[in-house]
Coordinates of C-alpha atoms and ligand atoms in Angstrom, one line a residue:
Chain A
X8 CA 9.5 68.9 9.3
X9 CA 8.0 71.2 12.2
X10 CA 7.8 69.6 16.3
X11 CA 4.7 68.4 17.0
X12 CA 2.8 67.0 20.0
X13 CA 1.1 63.7 20.2
X14 CA -2.4 65.8 19.4
X15 CA -1.1 67.1 16.2
X16 CA 0.4 63.8 15.3
X17 CA -2.7 61.7 15.4
X18 CA -4.9 64.5 13.4
X19 CA -2.0 64.5 11.1
X20 CA -2.2 60.9 10.7
X21 CA -5.9 61.0 10.2
X22 CA -5.7 63.0 7.1
X23 CA -3.1 61.2 5.2
X24 CA -0.9 64.8 6.4
X25 CA 2.9 64.5 6.8
X26 CA 2.4 67.8 9.4
X27 CA -0.4 69.5 10.6
X28 CA -0.2 72.7 13.1
X29 CA -2.6 74.6 15.9
X30 CA -5.7 76.6 14.1
X31 CA -5.3 74.8 10.3
X32 CA -8.9 73.4 9.7
X33 CA -9.0 69.7 9.2
X34 CA -11.5 66.7 7.6
X35 CA -9.9 63.8 9.5
X36 CA -10.9 59.8 8.9
X37 CA -12.6 58.8 12.6
X38 CA -11.9 55.7 13.5
X39 CA -15.4 56.0 16.0
X40 CA -18.5 57.6 16.5
X41 CA -20.2 57.1 18.8
X42 CA -24.0 57.9 20.3
X43 CA -26.0 57.6 23.2
X44 CA -29.5 57.5 24.1
X45 CA -29.6 60.9 23.4
X46 CA -28.0 62.4 21.8
X47 CA -28.5 59.8 19.1
X48 CA -31.8 60.2 18.0
X49 CA -31.2 63.4 16.5
X50 CA -28.1 61.8 14.4
X51 CA -30.3 59.4 13.7
X52 CA -33.4 62.1 12.1
X53 CA -30.9 64.2 10.2
X54 CA -29.0 60.5 8.5
X55 CA -32.1 59.9 7.0
X56 CA -33.4 63.5 6.8
X57 CA -30.9 63.8 3.8
X58 CA -31.4 60.9 2.6
X59 CA -28.4 58.2 3.5
X60 CA -29.5 55.0 4.2
X61 CA -26.3 53.2 5.4
X62 CA -23.7 54.0 8.2
X63 CA -20.1 54.3 6.3
X64 CA -18.4 51.1 8.3
X65 CA -21.1 48.8 10.7
X66 CA -18.2 48.2 12.9
X67 CA -16.9 51.7 14.2
X68 CA -20.3 53.6 14.7
X69 CA -21.2 52.6 18.0
X70 CA -25.1 53.7 20.3
X71 CA -25.4 53.3 24.4
X72 CA -27.8 54.4 25.7
X73 CA -26.3 54.7 28.8
X74 CA -28.0 57.9 30.1
X75 CA -31.8 57.4 30.8
X76 CA -31.2 53.2 30.7
X77 CA -33.0 51.1 32.1
X78 CA -36.0 53.3 30.2
X79 CA -37.3 56.2 32.6
X80 CA -40.4 56.1 31.5
X81 CA -42.2 56.0 27.8
X82 CA -40.8 59.2 26.1
X83 CA -37.0 57.3 26.8
X84 CA -38.1 54.5 25.8
X85 CA -38.9 55.7 22.3
X86 CA -35.5 57.1 22.2
X87 CA -33.6 54.3 23.5
X88 CA -35.4 52.6 20.1
X89 CA -34.6 54.6 17.6
X90 CA -31.3 53.5 18.4
X91 CA -32.4 50.0 18.8
X92 CA -34.2 50.2 15.4
X93 CA -31.0 51.8 13.5
X94 CA -28.5 49.1 15.3
X95 CA -31.1 46.3 13.9
X96 CA -31.2 47.8 11.1
X97 CA -27.7 48.5 9.9
X98 CA -26.6 45.6 11.6
X99 CA -24.6 47.8 14.0
X100 CA -21.3 45.8 15.7
X101 CA -21.1 47.9 18.9
X102 CA -24.5 48.3 20.0
X103 CA -25.5 47.9 23.6
X104 CA -28.9 47.4 25.8
X105 CA -29.9 45.0 28.7
X106 CA -27.6 43.8 31.3
X107 CA -24.8 44.9 28.7
X108 CA -24.9 48.2 28.4
X109 CA -23.3 50.6 30.5
X110 CA -22.0 54.1 30.5
X111 CA -20.1 54.0 28.1
X112 CA -17.0 56.2 28.6
X113 CA -16.0 53.0 31.0
X114 CA -17.8 50.4 28.3
X115 CA -15.7 51.6 24.7
X116 CA -12.1 51.7 26.1
X117 CA -12.6 48.3 28.3
X118 CA -14.4 46.4 25.4
X119 CA -11.1 47.3 23.5
X120 CA -13.9 49.5 21.3
X121 CA -11.0 52.6 21.6
X122 CA -7.3 51.7 21.2
X123 CA -4.2 54.2 21.5
X124 CA -4.2 56.3 18.1
X125 CA -7.4 56.6 17.7
X126 CA -9.2 59.2 17.0
X127 CA -13.0 59.1 17.8
X128 CA -15.5 61.5 18.4
X129 CA -18.5 61.4 19.8
X130 CA -22.1 63.1 20.5
X131 CA -20.6 63.0 24.6
X132 CA -18.8 65.8 25.7
X133 CA -17.1 63.5 27.8
X134 CA -15.6 61.2 24.5
X135 CA -12.9 63.1 25.8
X136 CA -12.2 60.6 28.1
X137 CA -10.7 58.0 25.7
X138 CA -7.8 60.4 25.8
X139 CA -6.6 57.9 28.6
X140 CA -5.1 55.5 26.1
X141 CA -3.2 58.2 23.9
X142 CA -6.3 58.4 21.3
X143 CA -7.9 62.6 20.4
X144 CA -11.3 61.7 20.9
X145 CA -13.7 64.9 21.3
X146 CA -17.4 65.5 22.1
X147 CA -19.4 66.6 19.5
X148 CA -22.6 67.5 18.4
X149 CA -25.3 65.2 16.8
X150 CA -25.7 67.2 13.4
X151 CA -21.8 66.2 13.6
X152 CA -21.9 62.9 14.2
X153 CA -24.5 61.6 11.5
X154 CA -21.7 63.8 9.5
X155 CA -19.6 61.2 10.3
X156 CA -21.5 58.2 10.7
X157 CA -22.3 59.1 6.6
X158 CA -19.0 59.1 5.4
X159 CA -16.6 58.1 8.1
X160 CA -14.7 62.1 8.3
X161 CA -15.5 65.4 10.7
X162 CA -13.8 68.5 10.2
X163 CA -11.3 69.4 12.5
X164 CA -9.7 72.4 13.8
X165 CA -6.0 71.4 15.2
X166 CA -6.0 72.6 18.8
X167 CA -3.3 73.9 20.7
X168 CA -1.9 71.7 23.5
X169 CA -1.7 72.8 26.8
X170 CA 1.0 70.9 29.0
X171 CA 0.3 70.0 32.4
X172 CA 3.2 68.1 34.8
X173 CA 2.8 66.3 37.7
X174 CA 5.9 65.1 39.3
X175 CA 5.8 64.7 43.7
X176 CA 4.4 61.2 45.1
X177 CA 0.4 61.5 45.6
X178 CA -0.9 61.2 49.0
X179 CA -3.1 58.7 50.7
X180 CA -6.4 58.7 49.1
X181 CA -5.6 61.6 46.2
X182 CA -6.5 60.1 42.4
X183 CA -6.6 61.4 39.5
X184 CA -9.7 63.0 40.3
X185 CA -8.6 65.1 42.7
X186 CA -5.3 66.0 39.9
X187 CA -7.7 67.3 37.4
X188 CA -10.2 69.3 39.9
X189 CA -7.0 70.6 41.2
X190 CA -6.2 71.9 37.4
X191 CA -9.9 73.1 37.0
X192 CA -9.8 75.3 40.0
X193 CA -7.4 77.4 38.6
X194 CA -6.9 77.7 35.5
X195 CA -11.1 77.9 35.5
X196 CA -13.6 75.9 33.4
X197 CA -13.1 78.0 30.4
X198 CA -9.2 77.9 30.9
X199 CA -8.3 75.4 28.0
X200 CA -10.7 76.7 26.5
X201 CA -10.5 74.7 22.6
X202 CA -7.3 74.1 23.3
X203 CA -5.9 71.0 24.0
X204 CA -5.0 69.7 27.4
X205 CA -1.7 67.3 27.8
X206 CA -1.0 65.9 31.0
X207 CA 2.0 64.3 31.9
X208 CA 5.4 63.8 34.2
X209 CA 6.3 61.8 36.7
X210 CA 3.2 61.5 38.7
X211 CA 0.9 61.1 35.4
X212 CA 3.2 57.6 34.5
X213 CA 3.1 56.1 37.7
X214 CA -1.1 56.6 37.7
X215 CA -3.6 53.6 37.0
X216 CA -5.8 53.8 33.8
X217 CA -9.1 54.3 35.8
X218 CA -7.5 57.6 37.0
X219 CA -6.2 58.4 33.9
X220 CA -9.4 58.3 32.4
X221 CA -10.7 60.8 35.4
X222 CA -8.3 62.8 34.4
X223 CA -8.7 63.1 30.7
X224 CA -12.9 63.0 31.5
X225 CA -12.9 66.0 33.1
X226 CA -10.9 68.2 30.7
X227 CA -14.5 69.9 28.5
X228 CA -15.3 70.9 32.4
X229 CA -11.7 73.4 31.4
X230 CA -13.1 74.0 28.6
X231 CA -10.8 71.3 26.2
X232 CA -11.5 69.6 23.2
X233 CA -9.5 66.5 24.0
X234 CA -7.2 65.7 26.9
X235 CA -4.6 62.9 26.8
X236 CA -1.5 61.1 28.0
X237 CA 1.3 59.8 26.4
X238 CA 1.0 56.1 25.9
X239 CA 2.8 54.1 28.1
X240 CA 3.9 50.6 30.2
X241 CA 0.5 51.6 31.9
X242 CA -1.2 51.9 28.2
X243 CA 0.2 48.7 27.5
X244 CA -1.4 46.3 29.6
X245 CA -4.9 47.4 29.6
X246 CA -5.0 47.5 25.4
X247 CA -2.7 44.7 25.3
X248 CA -5.6 42.5 26.2
X249 CA -8.3 44.5 24.9
X250 CA -8.1 46.2 22.1
X251 CA -10.0 45.2 18.4
X252 CA -7.6 46.6 16.4
X253 CA -3.4 46.9 16.2
X254 CA -2.6 49.8 17.3
X255 CA -0.6 52.8 17.5
X256 CA 1.5 54.9 20.0
X257 CA 2.2 58.3 20.1
X258 CA 4.0 60.9 21.3
X259 CA 5.2 64.1 21.9
X260 CA 8.0 65.6 20.0
X261 CA 10.5 67.0 23.2
X262 CA 10.5 70.4 21.6
X263 CA 6.7 70.5 20.9
X264 CA 5.0 73.6 20.9
X265 CA 2.7 74.5 23.9
X266 CA 0.5 77.4 24.7
X267 CA 1.8 76.6 27.8
X268 CA 3.0 75.0 30.8
X269 CA 2.8 74.1 34.1
X270 CA 3.4 72.3 37.3
X271 CA 2.1 70.8 40.1
X272 CA 3.6 68.8 43.3
X273 CA 1.6 65.8 43.6
X274 CA 2.5 65.8 47.3
X275 CA 1.6 68.8 48.5
X276 CA -2.4 67.9 47.4
X277 CA -5.6 67.2 49.2
X278 CA -8.1 65.6 48.2
X279 CA -10.5 68.1 46.0
X280 CA -13.8 69.0 46.8
X281 CA -15.6 71.5 44.2
X282 CA -18.5 73.8 45.4
X283 CA -21.6 74.6 43.6
X284 CA -22.3 75.4 40.8
X285 CA -19.4 74.7 38.3
X286 CA -16.2 72.4 38.9
X287 CA -13.4 75.2 39.2
X288 CA -15.0 75.8 42.9
X289 CA -12.1 74.4 44.1
X290 CA -11.4 73.9 48.0
X291 CA -9.6 71.4 50.1
X292 CA -11.6 68.7 51.4
X293 CA -10.6 70.6 55.2
X294 CA -12.2 73.7 54.2
X295 CA -15.1 72.3 53.1
X296 CA -15.8 69.7 56.4
X297 CA -18.8 69.7 58.1
X298 CA -21.2 70.7 54.7
X299 CA -23.9 68.4 56.0
X300 CA -25.0 66.2 52.5
X301 CA -28.2 64.7 52.0
X302 CA -27.2 62.0 49.6
X303 CA -24.2 60.5 48.7
X304 CA -23.6 59.0 44.6
X305 CA -20.7 57.3 44.0
X306 CA -20.4 55.9 39.8
X307 CA -20.2 57.9 36.5
X308 CA -17.9 57.8 33.6
X309 CA -15.6 59.8 35.7
X310 CA -15.6 58.1 39.2
X311 CA -17.8 54.6 38.3
X312 CA -14.3 51.5 37.9
X313 CA -12.7 48.8 40.0
X314 CA -10.4 51.7 41.8
X315 CA -13.7 53.6 42.6
X316 CA -15.2 51.3 44.0
X317 CA -12.5 49.8 45.7
X318 CA -11.2 52.7 47.8
X319 CA -14.8 53.0 48.0
X320 CA -15.2 49.5 49.7
X321 CA -12.1 49.9 51.8
X322 CA -13.7 53.4 53.4
X323 CA -17.0 51.6 54.3
X324 CA -16.1 47.9 55.6
X325 CA -17.8 47.4 58.8
X326 CA -19.6 51.2 58.8
X327 CA -23.0 51.9 58.3
X328 CA -24.2 54.5 56.1
X329 CA -25.1 57.7 58.5
X330 CA -29.0 57.6 59.5
X331 CA -30.2 60.7 57.0
X332 CA -27.4 60.0 53.9
X333 CA -28.6 58.7 50.6
X334 CA -25.4 56.1 49.3
X335 CA -25.5 55.2 45.3
X336 CA -23.7 53.1 44.3
X337 CA -23.4 52.9 40.1
X338 CA -20.7 50.6 38.9
X339 CA -20.6 51.9 35.4
X340 CA -20.5 49.2 33.0
X341 CA -21.1 45.0 34.0
X342 CA -17.9 43.4 33.7
X343 CA -16.8 45.7 36.8
X344 CA -20.6 45.9 38.6
X345 CA -19.9 41.4 38.5
X346 CA -16.0 42.3 39.3
X347 CA -17.2 43.8 42.3
X348 CA -19.6 41.1 43.3
X349 CA -16.9 38.6 42.9
X350 CA -14.7 40.5 45.4
X351 CA -17.1 41.4 48.1
X352 CA -17.1 44.6 47.8
X353 CA -21.7 43.9 47.4
X354 CA -21.7 42.7 51.1
X355 CA -19.8 45.6 52.8
X356 CA -21.6 48.2 50.4
X357 CA -25.3 46.4 51.4
X358 CA -24.5 46.2 55.0
X359 CA -23.6 49.3 55.6
X360 CA -27.1 50.5 53.7
X361 CA -26.2 51.7 50.2
X362 CA -28.4 51.1 47.2
X363 CA -26.5 49.3 44.4
X364 CA -27.6 50.4 41.0
X365 CA -27.6 48.4 37.6
X366 CA -24.5 50.3 35.9
X367 CA -26.3 53.6 34.6
X368 CA -25.6 57.4 33.8
X369 CA -28.9 58.1 36.0
X370 CA -28.9 60.8 38.2
X371 CA -25.1 62.4 37.8
X372 CA -27.6 64.2 34.7
X373 CA -30.2 64.5 37.2
X374 CA -32.2 61.1 34.6
X375 CA -33.9 59.5 37.7
X376 CA -32.4 56.4 39.7
X377 CA -31.5 59.5 42.5
X378 CA -32.9 62.7 42.0
X379 CA -32.7 66.0 44.7
X380 CA -35.8 67.2 45.9
X381 CA -35.3 71.5 46.4
X382 CA -33.1 72.2 48.8
X383 CA -30.9 69.1 49.3
X384 CA -27.3 68.2 48.8
X385 CA -25.6 66.1 47.3
X386 CA -21.9 64.9 46.9
X387 CA -20.7 63.2 44.2
X388 CA -17.9 61.1 42.1
X389 CA -19.5 62.6 39.2
X390 CA -18.1 65.5 36.8
X391 CA -20.4 68.5 36.6
X392 CA -21.9 70.4 39.3
X393 CA -24.3 73.1 36.9
X394 CA -28.0 74.0 38.8
X395 CA -30.0 71.8 39.0
X396 CA -28.2 68.5 37.7
X397 CA -28.6 66.2 39.8
X398 CA -32.4 67.4 40.1
X399 CA -34.8 70.7 41.5
X400 CA -32.6 73.6 40.3
X401 CA -32.6 74.7 44.0
X402 CA -30.6 71.5 45.1
X403 CA -27.0 71.4 45.1
X404 CA -23.9 69.6 44.4
X405 CA -20.3 69.0 45.1
X406 CA -18.2 66.7 43.6
X407 CA -15.7 64.3 44.7
X408 CA -13.6 61.7 45.1
X409 CA -15.3 58.2 46.0
X410 CA -12.7 57.8 49.1
X411 CA -13.7 61.3 50.4
X412 CA -17.8 60.3 49.0
X413 CA -17.7 57.3 50.9
X414 CA -16.5 58.8 54.0
X415 CA -18.8 62.0 53.7
X416 CA -21.6 59.2 53.4
X417 CA -20.5 57.4 57.0
X418 CA -20.8 60.6 58.5
X419 CA -23.4 62.9 57.1
X420 CA -21.4 65.8 56.4
X421 CA -18.2 66.4 54.2
X422 CA -14.6 64.6 55.3
X423 CA -11.4 63.8 54.2
X424 CA -11.8 59.3 54.7
X425 CA -9.0 59.9 57.6
X426 CA -11.3 61.1 60.0
X427 CA -13.7 58.0 59.0
X428 CA -10.6 55.0 58.6
Chain B
X21 CA -29.0 87.2 6.9
X22 CA -29.7 91.2 8.8
X23 CA -31.4 90.7 12.6
X24 CA -33.0 92.6 14.9
X25 CA -34.4 92.1 18.0
X26 CA -35.3 93.0 22.1
X27 CA -32.5 91.8 24.6
X28 CA -32.4 88.8 27.4
X29 CA -28.3 89.9 28.9
X30 CA -27.2 86.6 30.9
X31 CA -24.2 86.1 33.4
X32 CA -21.4 84.0 32.2
X33 CA -20.9 80.4 31.9
X34 CA -24.3 79.4 30.6
X35 CA -24.3 75.9 31.0
X36 CA -26.7 73.7 28.6
X37 CA -27.8 72.4 31.4
X38 CA -29.2 75.9 32.1
X39 CA -29.7 76.4 28.5
X40 CA -32.2 73.2 28.6
X41 CA -31.7 71.2 31.1
X42 CA -31.3 66.7 31.6
X43 CA -34.5 66.1 32.8
X44 CA -36.3 67.5 29.5
X45 CA -33.9 65.4 27.6
X46 CA -35.7 62.5 27.1
X47 CA -37.5 64.1 23.6
X48 CA -36.1 65.7 21.0
X49 CA -38.8 67.2 20.0
X50 CA -38.6 71.3 19.2
X51 CA -41.4 72.8 20.8
X52 CA -41.7 71.0 24.1
X53 CA -37.4 71.2 24.7
X54 CA -38.3 75.3 23.2
X55 CA -41.4 75.7 26.8
X56 CA -37.9 74.6 28.9
X57 CA -35.4 76.9 27.3
X58 CA -33.4 78.9 30.4
X59 CA -35.8 76.9 32.7
X60 CA -33.3 76.8 35.5
X61 CA -31.8 80.8 34.7
X62 CA -35.3 82.5 33.8
X63 CA -38.4 80.3 34.4
X64 CA -40.6 83.3 32.4
X65 CA -38.1 83.4 29.8
X66 CA -39.4 80.8 27.6
X67 CA -43.4 82.2 27.3
X68 CA -42.2 86.1 27.4
X69 CA -39.3 85.0 24.5
X70 CA -40.7 86.7 21.1
X71 CA -39.2 85.2 17.8
X72 CA -36.5 87.2 16.9
X73 CA -34.9 88.1 20.3
X74 CA -31.3 87.9 20.6
X75 CA -29.7 86.0 24.0
X76 CA -26.2 88.5 25.1
X77 CA -24.2 86.8 27.4
X78 CA -20.6 87.2 28.9
X79 CA -17.9 84.5 28.9
X80 CA -18.1 81.2 27.8
X81 CA -21.9 81.1 26.8
X82 CA -22.8 77.2 26.1
X83 CA -20.4 75.4 28.5
X84 CA -21.1 71.6 29.8
X85 CA -23.0 69.0 27.9
X86 CA -22.4 68.6 24.1
X87 CA -26.5 68.2 23.2
X88 CA -27.6 69.5 20.7
X89 CA -31.0 70.0 22.5
X90 CA -29.6 73.6 23.4
X91 CA -29.2 75.4 20.4
X92 CA -32.1 73.9 19.2
X93 CA -34.1 74.6 22.5
X94 CA -33.1 78.0 21.7
X95 CA -33.9 78.0 17.8
X96 CA -37.5 76.8 18.6
X97 CA -38.1 79.2 21.5
X98 CA -37.5 82.3 18.7
X99 CA -33.8 83.0 19.8
X100 CA -32.2 84.6 16.5
X101 CA -29.2 85.1 17.1
X102 CA -26.7 84.8 21.0
X103 CA -24.4 87.0 20.9
X104 CA -21.7 86.4 23.8
X105 CA -17.9 87.8 24.9
X106 CA -16.8 83.7 24.2
X107 CA -18.7 80.6 23.1
X108 CA -18.4 77.5 24.6
X109 CA -16.1 74.6 22.1
X110 CA -19.3 72.5 21.5
X111 CA -22.1 75.0 21.4
X112 CA -19.6 76.7 18.5
X113 CA -19.5 73.8 16.8
X114 CA -23.3 72.8 17.0
X115 CA -24.5 76.5 16.2
X116 CA -22.8 76.4 13.4
X117 CA -23.3 72.9 12.4
X118 CA -27.1 73.7 12.9
X119 CA -27.3 77.3 11.5
X120 CA -28.1 78.9 15.2
X121 CA -26.7 82.8 13.8
X122 CA -23.7 83.3 17.0
X123 CA -21.5 86.9 17.4
X124 CA -18.7 86.6 19.7
X125 CA -18.5 90.6 20.9
X126 CA -17.0 91.9 24.1
X127 CA -18.2 95.2 23.9
X128 CA -21.0 94.5 23.0
X129 CA -21.3 92.4 25.3
X130 CA -20.5 94.7 27.7
X131 CA -22.7 97.9 26.6
X132 CA -26.0 95.6 26.4
X133 CA -28.6 95.4 28.6
X134 CA -32.3 94.0 29.4
X135 CA -34.4 95.0 26.3
X136 CA -32.5 96.9 24.3
X137 CA -32.6 96.6 20.8
X138 CA -30.0 95.2 18.7
X139 CA -29.0 94.6 15.2
X140 CA -26.5 92.3 13.8
X141 CA -26.1 91.7 10.0
X142 CA -24.3 88.2 9.9
X143 CA -22.8 88.6 7.0
X144 CA -20.2 91.7 7.0
X145 CA -20.5 91.0 12.0
X146 CA -21.6 94.6 12.5
X147 CA -23.6 94.6 15.8
X148 CA -25.5 98.2 16.4
X149 CA -27.4 98.3 20.2
X150 CA -30.4 101.4 18.3
X151 CA -31.5 102.0 21.3
X152 CA -27.9 103.1 23.0
X153 CA -26.9 104.2 19.4
X154 CA -23.7 102.1 19.6
X155 CA -21.7 100.2 17.2
X156 CA -19.6 97.6 17.1
X157 CA -17.7 94.2 14.7
X158 CA -18.1 90.9 16.3
X159 CA -14.9 88.6 15.4
X160 CA -14.3 87.9 12.4
X161 CA -15.2 83.9 11.5
X162 CA -13.3 81.8 9.4
X163 CA -14.2 81.5 6.1
X164 CA -14.5 77.7 6.2
X165 CA -17.5 77.9 8.6
X166 CA -19.3 80.1 6.5
X167 CA -19.2 77.7 3.9
X168 CA -20.9 76.0 5.7
X169 CA -23.8 77.8 7.0
X170 CA -24.2 79.1 3.1
X171 CA -24.5 75.5 2.5
X172 CA -27.9 75.6 4.7
X173 CA -25.5 73.4 7.8
X174 CA -22.7 70.9 7.5
X175 CA -26.0 67.7 6.6
X176 CA -26.2 69.8 3.6
X177 CA -23.2 70.6 2.8
X178 CA -21.5 67.2 3.0
X179 CA -25.2 66.4 0.4
X180 CA -23.6 68.9 -2.1
X181 CA -20.2 67.0 -1.8
X182 CA -22.2 64.1 -3.1
X183 CA -20.7 62.0 0.1
X184 CA -24.4 60.8 0.7
X185 CA -25.0 57.1 -0.4
Ligands
LIG15 S1 -21.9 59.5 33.3 FE1 -22.6 61.3 33.6 S2 -20.9 62.7 33.0 FE2 -20.9 60.8 32.6 S3 -22.1 60.0 30.1 FE3 -23.4 59.4 32.0 S4 -24.4 61.3 31.8 FE4 -22.7 61.7 30.7

């Protein structure tokens, strides 16, 4: 039998074959199919248009209206109502709104809806996040979602894999966000086009689940189909107490074939900042110091988890946000929100002068809750800094980790955390 | 299927936020989306593009979000076809799934200028720049995907398989 990567093994299992090879077109069973308030309305429209009446499995179709919620305006309310009506009609197990909704890619792993070894598709490009659990997960369009909702299957081209091996100890204030930004800076926004990015090495083994999710989340920013990390003890500790289904660990064969292998020494990695208007425009934070900032956003499916809020709280403790900076903190899920409050971080944020938003995508995609005017500049822990991503097309977004974001909020210009603490 | 139209040329890494900014995603109405198509890249595009026009763009066209609103907006704006050096993965998938013709050809991209008239034969992958008198062959589309297009898109093909309940 040919040697396979973890991605190839998961795909082979889900299409009922002993082995698959890159380039092969397969029809694979889907464990979870996800849609949100932007993409699901089109999928539901298509679902009805071709005469479908029932989803393949009411436990496996997940709808999360998180982008424009709490409903921003009448139009978004109408989009969300399409999801709500469909969820009620189909009796979907996993539909979340109101005080139960969170940013989808933080919510699904937290609730144990996605588990190691799964094939997950989502009509949202950052569906690749769940690779952190050792699942094959990938973003697709609304038509794909409709097809998966009906049949429980979808066509895939088996991707080639690229391996990124991280060694050495991470410096203070450096996290998974910096590791992935560095990779994107090196290979570019299409550097992994059509491929699976596999993150490995001793530094990955030591990485928290939150940081692993930040990394896999941004695989799409290098054009990748998916990002994945071999499950280990950290995965087991995370999944064991959450998984709602039995799960399986897959691992790459030692002699599996990769389209490329690159190595990174974490000990020389500094906090990274991606400058406008592409995530590949990465620099060491020291090279972009003194860029003045009007707004800082800490949140999103990339960095709105506990670890992210914790480091922000550590830096902001006893500090004041710069007089002319708006700091918006968005815990990604209700559980993270409650936990952050319990641990006293809300006091720190509020005393510092931050706004605390309910869980939502909000400003990450220029939706609501923190839109930029022409000429304004934001630093955000989100994943995209495209033209107009957070508001007016003449505004700018810089991407960084939450520590840099918190320090920047205090200084009013892009800053290294050491300058503040 | 043969197409003929005027070229709108764009650069590399045209992301989905430029094809249709996220601030307009609170609707999925094709006509409304079309009025904001390419707005942040070229504000005059939506009012000037004519049915049948062709977008020619450099590498990684459609990178970013999975929103099908992007190919929907292009189609509804009248764009008949996109020719690019390469496409972002989800955009590529979406275009086939919903029937927006796309072709990959580095040569066609390198030689095309705004306003050139281009002909494309979607069956053979032949592209002709009529203005410049040049001919090219696009990268072949896998047979499986040609079948998808022939069936009328992914959902129609599922329906034909009898998998709809
Ligand atoms: S937080 Fe941002 S990137 Fe993540 S799903 Fe929401 S809009 Fe998309």
